[in-house]
Amino acid sequence: MSSSSGRRTPSLPICPTSQVGRCAVCHHPTHRYGHGGNPLCPVCRADLLATQKKKATPAQR
Ligand SMILES: [Zn+2]
């Protein structure tokens, strides 16, 4: 069977090379700097959002 865990590989960013950096999580090249940049690639951002949604705690102490 495939050993893949279903993780997608982010596509290369469409931005100037000077604004490309490594994703903080998966280390794939992504649009990290400048306008619209993000330290996480789209895949990891989606993962983060999903995680936050899953463990959203409505109750606060
Ligand atoms: Zn990533």
Short mmCIF file of N, CA, C and O and ligand atoms in Angstrom, two decimals:
data_model
loop_
_atom_site.label_atom_id
_atom_site.label_comp_id
_atom_site.label_asym_id
_atom_site.label_seq_id
_atom_site.Cartn_x
_atom_site.Cartn_y
_atom_site.Cartn_z
N MET A 1 0.84 -1.20 0.00
CA MET A 1 0.00 0.00 0.00
C MET A 1 0.87 1.25 0.00
O MET A 1 2.03 1.22 0.36
N SER A 2 0.28 2.31 -0.34
CA SER A 2 1.01 3.57 -0.34
C SER A 2 1.32 4.01 1.08
O SER A 2 0.50 3.90 1.97
N SER A 3 2.50 4.53 1.27
CA SER A 3 2.89 5.00 2.59
C SER A 3 2.49 6.45 2.80
O SER A 3 2.76 7.03 3.83
N SER A 4 1.86 7.02 1.78
CA SER A 4 1.47 8.42 1.90
C SER A 4 0.36 8.59 2.93
O SER A 4 -0.56 7.80 3.01
N SER A 5 0.48 9.62 3.72
CA SER A 5 -0.54 9.90 4.73
C SER A 5 -1.60 10.85 4.19
O SER A 5 -2.39 11.39 4.92
N GLY A 6 -1.57 11.04 2.89
CA GLY A 6 -2.58 11.90 2.28
C GLY A 6 -2.19 13.37 2.30
O GLY A 6 -2.98 14.22 1.95
N ARG A 7 -0.99 13.63 2.69
CA ARG A 7 -0.56 15.02 2.76
C ARG A 7 -0.24 15.54 1.37
O ARG A 7 0.46 14.89 0.60
N ARG A 8 -0.75 16.71 1.07
CA ARG A 8 -0.49 17.29 -0.25
C ARG A 8 0.80 18.10 -0.25
O ARG A 8 1.23 18.60 0.78
N THR A 9 1.38 18.19 -1.39
CA THR A 9 2.56 19.04 -1.55
C THR A 9 2.11 20.39 -2.10
O THR A 9 1.45 20.44 -3.13
N PRO A 10 2.42 21.45 -1.40
CA PRO A 10 1.99 22.77 -1.86
C PRO A 10 2.63 23.12 -3.19
O PRO A 10 3.78 22.81 -3.44
N SER A 11 1.86 23.76 -4.02
CA SER A 11 2.39 24.18 -5.31
C SER A 11 3.33 25.36 -5.10
O SER A 11 3.26 26.06 -4.10
N LEU A 12 4.18 25.56 -6.06
CA LEU A 12 5.14 26.66 -5.94
C LEU A 12 4.41 27.99 -5.95
O LEU A 12 3.43 28.16 -6.66
N PRO A 13 4.86 28.91 -5.13
CA PRO A 13 4.19 30.20 -5.01
C PRO A 13 4.34 31.05 -6.26
O PRO A 13 5.35 30.98 -6.96
N ILE A 14 3.33 31.85 -6.51
CA ILE A 14 3.38 32.77 -7.64
C ILE A 14 3.70 34.16 -7.10
O ILE A 14 2.84 34.94 -6.81
N CYS A 15 4.96 34.41 -6.91
CA CYS A 15 5.39 35.70 -6.38
C CYS A 15 6.87 35.86 -6.66
O CYS A 15 7.54 34.90 -7.04
N PRO A 16 7.38 37.08 -6.49
CA PRO A 16 8.82 37.29 -6.72
C PRO A 16 9.68 36.36 -5.87
O PRO A 16 9.35 36.07 -4.72
N THR A 17 10.77 35.88 -6.45
CA THR A 17 11.65 34.95 -5.75
C THR A 17 12.15 35.53 -4.43
O THR A 17 12.37 34.81 -3.47
N SER A 18 12.26 36.85 -4.39
CA SER A 18 12.78 37.49 -3.18
C SER A 18 11.81 37.39 -2.02
O SER A 18 12.17 37.59 -0.88
N GLN A 19 10.54 37.04 -2.33
CA GLN A 19 9.55 36.92 -1.27
C GLN A 19 9.25 35.46 -0.93
O GLN A 19 8.37 35.17 -0.15
N VAL A 20 10.02 34.58 -1.54
CA VAL A 20 9.81 33.17 -1.26
C VAL A 20 10.66 32.72 -0.08
O VAL A 20 11.82 33.08 0.02
N GLY A 21 10.04 31.99 0.83
CA GLY A 21 10.78 31.46 1.97
C GLY A 21 10.26 30.08 2.30
O GLY A 21 9.31 29.60 1.69
N ARG A 22 10.87 29.47 3.27
CA ARG A 22 10.46 28.11 3.64
C ARG A 22 9.28 28.17 4.60
O ARG A 22 9.27 28.95 5.54
N CYS A 23 8.34 27.28 4.38
CA CYS A 23 7.23 27.15 5.30
C CYS A 23 7.76 26.77 6.68
O CYS A 23 8.67 25.96 6.79
N ALA A 24 7.17 27.36 7.70
CA ALA A 24 7.67 27.12 9.06
C ALA A 24 7.42 25.69 9.52
O ALA A 24 8.03 25.22 10.45
N VAL A 25 6.50 25.01 8.86
CA VAL A 25 6.14 23.66 9.30
C VAL A 25 6.72 22.59 8.39
O VAL A 25 7.43 21.70 8.84
N CYS A 26 6.42 22.68 7.11
CA CYS A 26 6.82 21.61 6.19
C CYS A 26 8.05 21.96 5.36
O CYS A 26 8.58 21.11 4.65
N HIS A 27 8.49 23.19 5.46
CA HIS A 27 9.73 23.64 4.82
C HIS A 27 9.67 23.62 3.30
O HIS A 27 10.69 23.63 2.63
N HIS A 28 8.46 23.61 2.75
CA HIS A 28 8.35 23.77 1.31
C HIS A 28 8.42 25.25 0.98
O HIS A 28 8.04 26.08 1.80
N PRO A 29 8.91 25.58 -0.20
CA PRO A 29 8.95 26.99 -0.62
C PRO A 29 7.55 27.56 -0.68
O PRO A 29 6.63 26.93 -1.20
N THR A 30 7.36 28.73 -0.12
CA THR A 30 6.06 29.37 -0.15
C THR A 30 6.23 30.88 -0.15
O THR A 30 7.31 31.41 0.12
N HIS A 31 5.16 31.59 -0.48
CA HIS A 31 5.19 33.06 -0.45
C HIS A 31 5.19 33.51 1.00
O HIS A 31 4.16 33.56 1.64
N ARG A 32 6.34 33.79 1.52
CA ARG A 32 6.48 34.02 2.95
C ARG A 32 6.63 35.50 3.31
O ARG A 32 6.22 35.93 4.37
N TYR A 33 7.27 36.26 2.46
CA TYR A 33 7.58 37.65 2.81
C TYR A 33 6.80 38.62 1.95
O TYR A 33 6.23 38.26 0.93
N GLY A 34 6.80 39.88 2.39
CA GLY A 34 6.18 40.92 1.61
C GLY A 34 4.67 40.91 1.71
O GLY A 34 4.09 40.23 2.56
N HIS A 35 4.03 41.65 0.81
CA HIS A 35 2.58 41.75 0.84
C HIS A 35 1.93 40.41 0.55
O HIS A 35 2.23 39.78 -0.45
N GLY A 36 1.06 39.97 1.43
CA GLY A 36 0.36 38.71 1.22
C GLY A 36 1.17 37.50 1.64
O GLY A 36 0.74 36.37 1.48
N GLY A 37 2.33 37.75 2.21
CA GLY A 37 3.18 36.63 2.61
C GLY A 37 2.67 35.99 3.89
O GLY A 37 1.93 36.59 4.67
N ASN A 38 3.05 34.74 4.09
CA ASN A 38 2.65 34.02 5.29
C ASN A 38 3.71 32.98 5.62
O ASN A 38 4.21 32.31 4.72
N PRO A 39 4.08 32.87 6.89
CA PRO A 39 5.11 31.89 7.27
C PRO A 39 4.69 30.45 7.05
O PRO A 39 5.51 29.55 7.07
N LEU A 40 3.39 30.24 6.83
CA LEU A 40 2.91 28.89 6.56
C LEU A 40 2.45 28.78 5.13
O LEU A 40 1.84 29.71 4.59
N CYS A 41 2.69 27.64 4.51
CA CYS A 41 2.22 27.42 3.15
C CYS A 41 0.71 27.16 3.21
O CYS A 41 0.16 26.87 4.28
N PRO A 42 0.02 27.27 2.08
CA PRO A 42 -1.45 27.06 2.06
C PRO A 42 -1.88 25.75 2.68
O PRO A 42 -2.90 25.68 3.36
N VAL A 43 -1.11 24.70 2.45
CA VAL A 43 -1.47 23.39 3.00
C VAL A 43 -1.43 23.41 4.52
O VAL A 43 -2.34 22.95 5.21
N CYS A 44 -0.36 23.97 5.07
CA CYS A 44 -0.22 24.00 6.53
C CYS A 44 -1.24 24.96 7.15
O CYS A 44 -1.73 24.73 8.25
N ARG A 45 -1.56 26.03 6.44
CA ARG A 45 -2.58 26.95 6.95
C ARG A 45 -3.92 26.25 7.03
O ARG A 45 -4.67 26.41 7.99
N ALA A 46 -4.22 25.46 6.01
CA ALA A 46 -5.49 24.72 6.02
C ALA A 46 -5.50 23.72 7.16
O ALA A 46 -6.50 23.56 7.86
N ASP A 47 -4.35 23.07 7.37
CA ASP A 47 -4.26 22.12 8.48
C ASP A 47 -4.48 22.83 9.81
O ASP A 47 -5.18 22.34 10.69
N LEU A 48 -3.88 24.00 9.94
CA LEU A 48 -3.99 24.75 11.19
C LEU A 48 -5.44 25.15 11.44
O LEU A 48 -5.95 25.01 12.55
N LEU A 49 -6.09 25.64 10.40
CA LEU A 49 -7.48 26.03 10.54
C LEU A 49 -8.35 24.85 10.93
O LEU A 49 -9.21 24.95 11.80
N ALA A 50 -8.11 23.71 10.30
CA ALA A 50 -8.88 22.51 10.62
C ALA A 50 -8.67 22.10 12.06
O ALA A 50 -9.60 21.72 12.77
N THR A 51 -7.42 22.20 12.51
CA THR A 51 -7.11 21.84 13.90
C THR A 51 -7.80 22.78 14.87
O THR A 51 -8.37 22.36 15.88
N GLN A 52 -7.77 24.06 14.56
CA GLN A 52 -8.39 25.03 15.45
C GLN A 52 -9.89 24.83 15.51
O GLN A 52 -10.50 24.95 16.56
N LYS A 53 -10.46 24.50 14.37
CA LYS A 53 -11.90 24.26 14.34
C LYS A 53 -12.26 23.04 15.18
O LYS A 53 -13.22 23.03 15.92
N LYS A 54 -11.42 22.01 15.03
CA LYS A 54 -11.72 20.74 15.69
C LYS A 54 -11.70 20.89 17.21
O LYS A 54 -12.55 20.38 17.91
N LYS A 55 -10.70 21.60 17.69
CA LYS A 55 -10.58 21.71 19.14
C LYS A 55 -11.03 23.07 19.65
O LYS A 55 -10.53 23.60 20.64
N ALA A 56 -12.00 23.62 18.97
CA ALA A 56 -12.57 24.88 19.45
C ALA A 56 -13.33 24.63 20.75
O ALA A 56 -14.20 23.79 20.83
N THR A 57 -12.96 25.39 21.75
CA THR A 57 -13.60 25.19 23.06
C THR A 57 -14.48 26.39 23.38
O THR A 57 -13.99 27.47 23.66
N PRO A 58 -15.78 26.18 23.32
CA PRO A 58 -16.72 27.27 23.58
C PRO A 58 -16.71 27.70 25.05
O PRO A 58 -17.00 28.84 25.37
N ALA A 59 -16.38 26.79 25.93
CA ALA A 59 -16.39 27.12 27.35
C ALA A 59 -15.09 27.77 27.77
O ALA A 59 -14.02 27.35 27.36
N GLN A 60 -15.20 28.81 28.54
CA GLN A 60 -14.00 29.43 29.08
C GLN A 60 -14.10 29.56 30.59
O GLN A 60 -15.16 29.77 31.14
N ARG A 61 -12.96 29.44 31.21
CA ARG A 61 -12.98 29.42 32.68
C ARG A 61 -13.17 30.78 33.29
O ARG A 61 -12.41 31.65 33.04
ZN ZN B 1 3.78 23.99 4.96
#
